[in-house]
């Protein structure tokens, strides 16, 4: 049985809304000491969580998910009332301050796309894809998708999740207050509870675009981060849609009764002038209003951009 006594040199590393991350070393008698010189402890109290945050669900998911680009769970245990998840220490995030060459960039995008494709094949929705949740072991990779604390799991899942029956969001009544700021899909911003895994595809498109944009592509240049300001930031870049160009929006609460400023769409080549055409093709396939038209992750893997992984294309 694992316990906090199996770890030493425990130092604060990061803090989230409902958890605290500590960086530490396994003691020599730990089963992980021969494989990992450093690990992280993600500590949270299950009783103080706000739905859909669930460390118990995250623990059970990671115990059942096996993919080379999903962060592995090494152990999970309780320390008094806190649930502690033990994962490898991965030093870098896929953010703009990490300079990587174009070949590695394509490889990392391919790695995370494959992880997303795997999740979606299990009908799971990550719901918080952003640069901070994409980890790099080094500037040359490999890359890992992390933080499954708000992931949505269907009741029909074949994964062995003991606590699912007490923590269910119906497929047509999911929580819409998920995701992070400029990476949230537009259907979430309009409070549409019947969204699909396509919200992950939108978020992933935002992350990829940011590699060439240098900052969130839908940054509204203000201190305000309300849904309406984010909607406006999207419309100013991609153009203002209506129910003809975005049919599913007719089902969104209040959409047809709101009069939006009419913005023309900006070509992606103009928004991201430094991005190669192959990357533009990927991004344009993901950042589509109609969720059913976003390119599925499995299909993305066959696009030309990924053939450049391992080669310099800039």
mmCIF file of C-alpha atoms in Angstrom:
data_model
loop_
_atom_site.group_PDB
_atom_site.id
_atom_site.type_symbol
_atom_site.label_atom_id
_atom_site.label_comp_id
_atom_site.label_asym_id
_atom_site.label_seq_id
_atom_site.Cartn_x
_atom_site.Cartn_y
_atom_site.Cartn_z
ATOM 1 C CA UNK A 1 0.000 0.000 0.000
ATOM 2 C CA UNK A 2 1.438 3.335 -1.062
ATOM 3 C CA UNK A 3 1.599 6.249 1.376
ATOM 4 C CA UNK A 4 3.069 9.709 1.756
ATOM 5 C CA UNK A 5 6.002 8.134 3.638
ATOM 6 C CA UNK A 6 7.271 6.716 0.335
ATOM 7 C CA UNK A 7 8.213 10.210 -0.869
ATOM 8 C CA UNK A 8 10.838 12.701 0.218
ATOM 9 C CA UNK A 9 12.041 16.207 -0.686
ATOM 10 C CA UNK A 10 8.422 17.253 -1.159
ATOM 11 C CA UNK A 11 8.224 20.783 -2.574
ATOM 12 C CA UNK A 12 5.312 22.891 -3.779
ATOM 13 C CA UNK A 13 5.145 22.876 -7.588
ATOM 14 C CA UNK A 14 1.828 24.353 -8.728
ATOM 15 C CA UNK A 15 -1.723 25.015 -7.647
ATOM 16 C CA UNK A 16 -5.023 24.631 -9.444
ATOM 17 C CA UNK A 17 -8.569 25.556 -8.528
ATOM 18 C CA UNK A 18 -9.177 22.311 -6.635
ATOM 19 C CA UNK A 19 -5.777 20.661 -6.220
ATOM 20 C CA UNK A 20 -2.174 21.301 -5.250
ATOM 21 C CA UNK A 21 0.801 19.759 -7.051
ATOM 22 C CA UNK A 22 3.986 18.800 -5.231
ATOM 23 C CA UNK A 23 7.278 17.732 -6.777
ATOM 24 C CA UNK A 24 9.211 15.083 -4.877
ATOM 25 C CA UNK A 25 11.426 11.997 -4.994
ATOM 26 C CA UNK A 26 10.441 8.401 -4.308
ATOM 27 C CA UNK A 27 12.378 6.871 -1.423
ATOM 28 C CA UNK A 28 14.736 4.004 -2.396
ATOM 29 C CA UNK A 29 12.229 1.391 -1.224
ATOM 30 C CA UNK A 30 9.468 2.818 -3.419
ATOM 31 C CA UNK A 31 8.450 0.625 -6.370
ATOM 32 C CA UNK A 32 8.965 3.662 -8.648
ATOM 33 C CA UNK A 33 12.460 4.656 -7.521
ATOM 34 C CA UNK A 34 14.226 2.608 -10.192
ATOM 35 C CA UNK A 35 12.119 4.091 -13.010
ATOM 36 C CA UNK A 36 11.491 7.664 -11.859
ATOM 37 C CA UNK A 37 13.921 9.919 -10.040
ATOM 38 C CA UNK A 38 11.157 12.494 -9.562
ATOM 39 C CA UNK A 39 7.367 12.337 -9.434
ATOM 40 C CA UNK A 40 4.523 14.726 -8.712
ATOM 41 C CA UNK A 41 1.796 14.340 -6.123
ATOM 42 C CA UNK A 42 -1.566 15.809 -7.107
ATOM 43 C CA UNK A 43 -3.373 16.369 -3.821
ATOM 44 C CA UNK A 44 -7.077 17.187 -3.549
ATOM 45 C CA UNK A 45 -9.964 16.678 -1.184
ATOM 46 C CA UNK A 46 -12.853 14.881 -2.924
ATOM 47 C CA UNK A 47 -15.402 16.360 -0.512
ATOM 48 C CA UNK A 48 -14.507 19.958 -1.398
ATOM 49 C CA UNK A 49 -14.860 19.624 -5.167
ATOM 50 C CA UNK A 50 -17.396 21.439 -7.332
ATOM 51 C CA UNK A 51 -18.950 19.484 -10.203
ATOM 52 C CA UNK A 52 -17.724 18.445 -12.661
ATOM 53 C CA UNK A 53 -14.323 18.357 -10.898
ATOM 54 C CA UNK A 54 -13.694 14.861 -9.544
ATOM 55 C CA UNK A 55 -10.299 13.520 -8.446
ATOM 56 C CA UNK A 56 -11.871 10.109 -7.872
ATOM 57 C CA UNK A 57 -13.046 9.955 -11.476
ATOM 58 C CA UNK A 58 -9.639 11.178 -12.666
ATOM 59 C CA UNK A 59 -7.927 8.452 -10.650
ATOM 60 C CA UNK A 60 -10.171 5.723 -12.011
ATOM 61 C CA UNK A 61 -9.883 7.010 -15.565
ATOM 62 C CA UNK A 62 -6.095 7.078 -15.496
ATOM 63 C CA UNK A 63 -6.014 3.593 -13.997
ATOM 64 C CA UNK A 64 -7.984 2.358 -17.002
ATOM 65 C CA UNK A 65 -6.537 4.490 -19.802
ATOM 66 C CA UNK A 66 -3.408 3.098 -21.382
ATOM 67 C CA UNK A 67 -1.943 5.237 -24.125
ATOM 68 C CA UNK A 68 1.649 6.282 -24.611
ATOM 69 C CA UNK A 69 0.693 9.952 -24.836
ATOM 70 C CA UNK A 70 -1.686 10.059 -21.857
ATOM 71 C CA UNK A 71 0.111 10.846 -18.597
ATOM 72 C CA UNK A 72 0.337 7.585 -16.622
ATOM 73 C CA UNK A 73 -0.946 7.205 -13.086
ATOM 74 C CA UNK A 74 1.691 5.460 -10.984
ATOM 75 C CA UNK A 75 -0.279 5.219 -7.769
ATOM 76 C CA UNK A 76 -3.217 6.632 -5.837
ATOM 77 C CA UNK A 77 -3.763 6.677 -2.091
ATOM 78 C CA UNK A 78 -5.452 8.621 0.683
ATOM 79 C CA UNK A 79 -3.533 10.787 3.132
ATOM 80 C CA UNK A 80 -6.111 11.500 5.813
ATOM 81 C CA UNK A 81 -9.027 12.957 3.810
ATOM 82 C CA UNK A 82 -6.938 13.944 0.784
ATOM 83 C CA UNK A 83 -6.693 11.840 -2.350
ATOM 84 C CA UNK A 84 -3.133 11.764 -3.686
ATOM 85 C CA UNK A 85 -2.433 10.894 -7.327
ATOM 86 C CA UNK A 86 1.170 10.011 -8.159
ATOM 87 C CA UNK A 87 2.393 10.732 -11.689
ATOM 88 C CA UNK A 88 5.775 11.135 -13.383
ATOM 89 C CA UNK A 89 7.362 14.562 -13.143
ATOM 90 C CA UNK A 90 7.320 16.046 -16.650
ATOM 91 C CA UNK A 91 9.180 19.386 -16.696
ATOM 92 C CA UNK A 92 7.785 21.359 -19.646
ATOM 93 C CA UNK A 93 4.418 22.634 -20.865
ATOM 94 C CA UNK A 94 3.515 23.061 -24.539
ATOM 95 C CA UNK A 95 3.458 26.845 -24.260
ATOM 96 C CA UNK A 96 4.937 29.662 -26.293
ATOM 97 C CA UNK A 97 7.882 30.140 -23.948
ATOM 98 C CA UNK A 98 9.175 26.670 -24.829
ATOM 99 C CA UNK A 99 11.078 27.045 -28.093
ATOM 100 C CA UNK A 100 11.017 23.901 -30.211
ATOM 101 C CA UNK A 101 11.917 23.366 -33.849
ATOM 102 C CA UNK A 102 9.296 22.831 -36.531
ATOM 103 C CA UNK A 103 9.864 19.086 -36.800
ATOM 104 C CA UNK A 104 9.390 18.590 -33.056
ATOM 105 C CA UNK A 105 6.347 20.855 -33.168
ATOM 106 C CA UNK A 106 4.723 18.597 -35.768
ATOM 107 C CA UNK A 107 5.678 15.528 -33.746
ATOM 108 C CA UNK A 108 4.156 16.906 -30.542
ATOM 109 C CA UNK A 109 0.969 17.893 -32.362
ATOM 110 C CA UNK A 110 0.793 14.364 -33.776
ATOM 111 C CA UNK A 111 1.378 12.820 -30.331
ATOM 112 C CA UNK A 112 -1.424 14.746 -28.654
ATOM 113 C CA UNK A 113 -3.748 14.269 -31.621
ATOM 114 C CA UNK A 114 -3.269 10.520 -31.227
ATOM 115 C CA UNK A 115 -4.108 10.791 -27.507
ATOM 116 C CA UNK A 116 -7.272 12.762 -28.310
ATOM 117 C CA UNK A 117 -8.235 10.211 -30.974
ATOM 118 C CA UNK A 118 -7.835 7.462 -28.371
ATOM 119 C CA UNK A 119 -10.035 9.277 -25.849
ATOM 120 C CA UNK A 120 -12.720 9.897 -28.436
ATOM 121 C CA UNK A 121 -12.650 6.248 -29.501
ATOM 122 C CA UNK A 122 -13.678 5.523 -25.894
ATOM 123 C CA UNK A 123 -16.384 8.227 -26.147
ATOM 124 C CA UNK A 124 -14.595 10.281 -23.492
ATOM 125 C CA UNK A 125 -14.414 14.086 -23.599
ATOM 126 C CA UNK A 126 -11.384 15.690 -21.946
ATOM 127 C CA UNK A 127 -13.055 19.129 -21.624
ATOM 128 C CA UNK A 128 -9.965 21.138 -20.702
ATOM 129 C CA UNK A 129 -7.400 20.899 -23.479
ATOM 130 C CA UNK A 130 -4.982 23.827 -23.197
ATOM 131 C CA UNK A 131 -1.208 24.357 -23.373
ATOM 132 C CA UNK A 132 -0.778 23.919 -19.614
ATOM 133 C CA UNK A 133 -2.283 20.411 -19.809
ATOM 134 C CA UNK A 134 0.130 19.263 -22.507
ATOM 135 C CA UNK A 135 3.412 18.154 -20.973
ATOM 136 C CA UNK A 136 6.796 17.668 -22.645
ATOM 137 C CA UNK A 137 9.499 15.437 -21.213
ATOM 138 C CA UNK A 138 12.048 17.605 -23.063
ATOM 139 C CA UNK A 139 12.166 20.092 -25.941
ATOM 140 C CA UNK A 140 12.235 17.090 -28.269
ATOM 141 C CA UNK A 141 9.316 15.312 -26.560
ATOM 142 C CA UNK A 142 7.628 12.985 -25.963
ATOM 143 C CA UNK A 143 4.349 14.748 -25.169
ATOM 144 C CA UNK A 144 1.601 13.758 -22.751
ATOM 145 C CA UNK A 145 -2.000 14.868 -22.286
ATOM 146 C CA UNK A 146 -2.753 15.469 -18.605
ATOM 147 C CA UNK A 147 -5.420 16.656 -16.145
ATOM 148 C CA UNK A 148 -8.550 14.537 -16.479
ATOM 149 C CA UNK A 149 -10.259 16.101 -13.479
ATOM 150 C CA UNK A 150 -13.234 17.384 -15.489
ATOM 151 C CA UNK A 151 -13.393 14.665 -18.153
ATOM 152 C CA UNK A 152 -16.849 13.469 -19.205
ATOM 153 C CA UNK A 153 -17.498 9.743 -19.212
ATOM 154 C CA UNK A 154 -20.616 8.198 -20.792
ATOM 155 C CA UNK A 155 -22.749 5.891 -18.671
ATOM 156 C CA UNK A 156 -22.258 3.238 -21.352
ATOM 157 C CA UNK A 157 -18.476 3.194 -20.906
ATOM 158 C CA UNK A 158 -16.727 -0.170 -20.844
ATOM 159 C CA UNK A 159 -14.079 1.216 -18.503
ATOM 160 C CA UNK A 160 -14.125 -0.158 -14.970
ATOM 161 C CA UNK A 161 -15.203 2.925 -13.049
ATOM 162 C CA UNK A 162 -16.641 2.073 -9.636
ATOM 163 C CA UNK A 163 -17.898 5.562 -8.806
ATOM 164 C CA UNK A 164 -19.539 6.415 -12.139
ATOM 165 C CA UNK A 165 -23.047 5.674 -10.896
ATOM 166 C CA UNK A 166 -22.781 8.451 -8.295
ATOM 167 C CA UNK A 167 -21.239 11.006 -10.646
ATOM 168 C CA UNK A 168 -23.234 11.082 -13.855
ATOM 169 C CA UNK A 169 -23.910 13.871 -16.334
ATOM 170 C CA UNK A 170 -26.566 12.789 -18.849
ATOM 171 C CA UNK A 171 -25.518 13.006 -22.476
ATOM 172 C CA UNK A 172 -28.098 15.746 -23.105
ATOM 173 C CA UNK A 173 -27.475 17.699 -19.890
ATOM 174 C CA UNK A 174 -23.727 18.051 -19.503
ATOM 175 C CA UNK A 175 -22.151 20.817 -17.455
ATOM 176 C CA UNK A 176 -21.240 23.717 -19.755
ATOM 177 C CA UNK A 177 -18.996 25.576 -17.322
ATOM 178 C CA UNK A 178 -15.958 23.577 -18.409
ATOM 179 C CA UNK A 179 -12.745 24.416 -20.216
ATOM 180 C CA UNK A 180 -10.474 27.412 -19.898
ATOM 181 C CA UNK A 181 -11.112 30.894 -21.298
ATOM 182 C CA UNK A 182 -9.943 31.329 -24.898
ATOM 183 C CA UNK A 183 -9.829 27.553 -25.510
ATOM 184 C CA UNK A 184 -13.551 27.013 -24.875
ATOM 185 C CA UNK A 185 -15.681 25.969 -27.833
ATOM 186 C CA UNK A 186 -18.417 28.431 -28.869
ATOM 187 C CA UNK A 187 -21.253 26.014 -28.075
ATOM 188 C CA UNK A 188 -20.072 26.029 -24.443
ATOM 189 C CA UNK A 189 -20.132 29.820 -24.393
ATOM 190 C CA UNK A 190 -23.799 29.706 -25.396
ATOM 191 C CA UNK A 191 -24.617 27.183 -22.652
ATOM 192 C CA UNK A 192 -25.503 24.290 -24.965
ATOM 193 C CA UNK A 193 -25.543 21.109 -22.793
ATOM 194 C CA UNK A 194 -25.743 18.567 -25.624
ATOM 195 C CA UNK A 195 -22.210 19.160 -26.873
ATOM 196 C CA UNK A 196 -19.971 16.339 -28.045
ATOM 197 C CA UNK A 197 -16.283 15.461 -28.109
ATOM 198 C CA UNK A 198 -15.978 18.167 -30.769
ATOM 199 C CA UNK A 199 -15.368 20.691 -27.992
ATOM 200 C CA UNK A 200 -11.958 19.013 -27.572
ATOM 201 C CA UNK A 201 -11.273 19.457 -31.280
ATOM 202 C CA UNK A 202 -11.982 23.189 -31.062
ATOM 203 C CA UNK A 203 -9.723 23.544 -28.022
ATOM 204 C CA UNK A 204 -6.964 21.619 -29.768
ATOM 205 C CA UNK A 205 -7.280 23.854 -32.814
ATOM 206 C CA UNK A 206 -6.828 26.882 -30.542
ATOM 207 C CA UNK A 207 -3.687 25.376 -29.014
ATOM 208 C CA UNK A 208 -2.162 24.547 -32.399
ATOM 209 C CA UNK A 209 -2.956 28.015 -33.758
ATOM 210 C CA UNK A 210 -1.272 29.576 -30.735
ATOM 211 C CA UNK A 211 2.038 28.003 -31.781
ATOM 212 C CA UNK A 212 2.214 30.510 -34.639
ATOM 213 C CA UNK A 213 0.068 33.288 -33.159
ATOM 214 C CA UNK A 214 2.260 33.631 -30.079
ATOM 215 C CA UNK A 215 -0.697 34.018 -27.715
ATOM 216 C CA UNK A 216 -4.291 32.717 -27.567
ATOM 217 C CA UNK A 217 -5.776 33.267 -31.003
ATOM 218 C CA UNK A 218 -9.106 34.329 -29.480
ATOM 219 C CA UNK A 219 -7.601 36.633 -26.869
ATOM 220 C CA UNK A 220 -10.042 39.554 -26.619
ATOM 221 C CA UNK A 221 -7.339 42.091 -25.629
ATOM 222 C CA UNK A 222 -9.197 43.013 -22.453
ATOM 223 C CA UNK A 223 -9.240 42.049 -18.809
ATOM 224 C CA UNK A 224 -12.794 40.771 -19.218
ATOM 225 C CA UNK A 225 -13.237 37.035 -19.676
ATOM 226 C CA UNK A 226 -17.020 36.707 -19.828
ATOM 227 C CA UNK A 227 -18.719 34.410 -22.293
ATOM 228 C CA UNK A 228 -19.934 37.339 -24.381
ATOM 229 C CA UNK A 229 -16.443 38.877 -24.633
ATOM 230 C CA UNK A 230 -15.026 35.525 -25.732
ATOM 231 C CA UNK A 231 -17.835 35.097 -28.265
ATOM 232 C CA UNK A 232 -17.026 38.535 -29.638
ATOM 233 C CA UNK A 233 -13.321 37.654 -29.881
ATOM 234 C CA UNK A 234 -14.179 34.545 -31.909
ATOM 235 C CA UNK A 235 -16.612 36.385 -34.180
ATOM 236 C CA UNK A 236 -14.059 39.131 -34.900
ATOM 237 C CA UNK A 237 -11.614 36.519 -36.193
ATOM 238 C CA UNK A 238 -13.824 33.879 -37.827
ATOM 239 C CA UNK A 239 -16.741 36.099 -38.828
ATOM 240 C CA UNK A 240 -20.188 36.426 -37.272
ATOM 241 C CA UNK A 241 -22.272 33.310 -37.976
ATOM 242 C CA UNK A 242 -26.024 32.955 -38.303
ATOM 243 C CA UNK A 243 -28.299 29.924 -38.371
ATOM 244 C CA UNK A 244 -27.598 29.456 -42.072
ATOM 245 C CA UNK A 245 -23.839 29.176 -41.573
ATOM 246 C CA UNK A 246 -24.141 27.582 -38.102
ATOM 247 C CA UNK A 247 -27.365 25.509 -38.138
ATOM 248 C CA UNK A 248 -26.946 23.892 -34.720
ATOM 249 C CA UNK A 249 -26.869 27.369 -33.117
ATOM 250 C CA UNK A 250 -30.637 27.567 -33.583
ATOM 251 C CA UNK A 251 -30.892 25.215 -30.582
ATOM 252 C CA UNK A 252 -28.660 27.385 -28.387
ATOM 253 C CA UNK A 253 -30.400 29.282 -25.567
ATOM 254 C CA UNK A 254 -31.180 32.787 -26.812
ATOM 255 C CA UNK A 255 -28.977 32.684 -29.920
ATOM 256 C CA UNK A 256 -31.672 33.661 -32.421
ATOM 257 C CA UNK A 257 -32.796 36.592 -30.238
ATOM 258 C CA UNK A 258 -29.369 38.199 -29.916
ATOM 259 C CA UNK A 259 -28.250 40.771 -32.475
ATOM 260 C CA UNK A 260 -24.516 40.447 -32.940
ATOM 261 C CA UNK A 261 -22.156 42.899 -34.593
ATOM 262 C CA UNK A 262 -21.500 41.595 -38.102
ATOM 263 C CA UNK A 263 -17.823 40.826 -38.644
ATOM 264 C CA UNK A 264 -16.408 39.387 -41.877
ATOM 265 C CA UNK A 265 -14.242 36.265 -41.529
ATOM 266 C CA UNK A 266 -10.477 36.716 -41.669
ATOM 267 C CA UNK A 267 -8.563 34.128 -43.714
ATOM 268 C CA UNK A 268 -6.392 31.844 -41.583
ATOM 269 C CA UNK A 269 -3.462 32.789 -43.797
ATOM 270 C CA UNK A 270 -3.959 36.362 -42.567
ATOM 271 C CA UNK A 271 -4.494 35.380 -38.932
ATOM 272 C CA UNK A 272 -1.445 33.095 -38.906
ATOM 273 C CA UNK A 273 0.939 34.424 -41.569
ATOM 274 C CA UNK A 274 3.886 32.387 -40.261
ATOM 275 C CA UNK A 275 2.082 29.041 -40.300
ATOM 276 C CA UNK A 276 2.821 26.667 -43.197
ATOM 277 C CA UNK A 277 -0.128 25.733 -45.463
ATOM 278 C CA UNK A 278 -0.163 22.186 -44.084
ATOM 279 C CA UNK A 279 -0.678 23.496 -40.543
ATOM 280 C CA UNK A 280 -3.343 25.951 -41.743
ATOM 281 C CA UNK A 281 -5.241 22.994 -43.191
ATOM 282 C CA UNK A 282 -5.244 21.278 -39.786
ATOM 283 C CA UNK A 283 -6.276 24.408 -37.867
ATOM 284 C CA UNK A 284 -9.010 25.358 -40.340
ATOM 285 C CA UNK A 285 -10.454 21.860 -40.023
ATOM 286 C CA UNK A 286 -10.731 22.218 -36.253
ATOM 287 C CA UNK A 287 -11.898 25.815 -35.817
ATOM 288 C CA UNK A 288 -15.303 25.423 -37.433
ATOM 289 C CA UNK A 289 -18.504 26.668 -35.871
ATOM 290 C CA UNK A 290 -20.614 23.633 -36.751
ATOM 291 C CA UNK A 291 -19.278 20.995 -34.369
ATOM 292 C CA UNK A 292 -20.088 18.098 -36.672
ATOM 293 C CA UNK A 293 -17.861 19.607 -39.369
ATOM 294 C CA UNK A 294 -14.710 19.716 -37.236
ATOM 295 C CA UNK A 295 -12.135 17.231 -38.447
ATOM 296 C CA UNK A 296 -12.080 14.167 -36.190
ATOM 297 C CA UNK A 297 -8.778 13.488 -34.443
ATOM 298 C CA UNK A 298 -8.348 10.112 -36.123
ATOM 299 C CA UNK A 299 -8.803 11.738 -39.532
ATOM 300 C CA UNK A 300 -6.371 14.530 -38.649
ATOM 301 C CA UNK A 301 -3.589 11.973 -38.256
ATOM 302 C CA UNK A 302 -3.737 11.256 -41.990
ATOM 303 C CA UNK A 303 -3.326 14.892 -43.052
ATOM 304 C CA UNK A 304 -0.166 16.052 -44.794
ATOM 305 C CA UNK A 305 1.095 18.154 -41.883
ATOM 306 C CA UNK A 306 1.897 15.058 -39.841
ATOM 307 C CA UNK A 307 4.100 13.625 -42.567
ATOM 308 C CA UNK A 308 6.556 16.391 -41.655
ATOM 309 C CA UNK A 309 7.053 15.133 -38.110
ATOM 310 C CA UNK A 310 10.769 14.543 -37.758
ATOM 311 C CA UNK A 311 11.634 16.871 -40.647
ATOM 312 C CA UNK A 312 12.134 20.622 -40.737
ATOM 313 C CA UNK A 313 9.369 22.318 -42.729
ATOM 314 C CA UNK A 314 10.012 25.990 -41.951
#
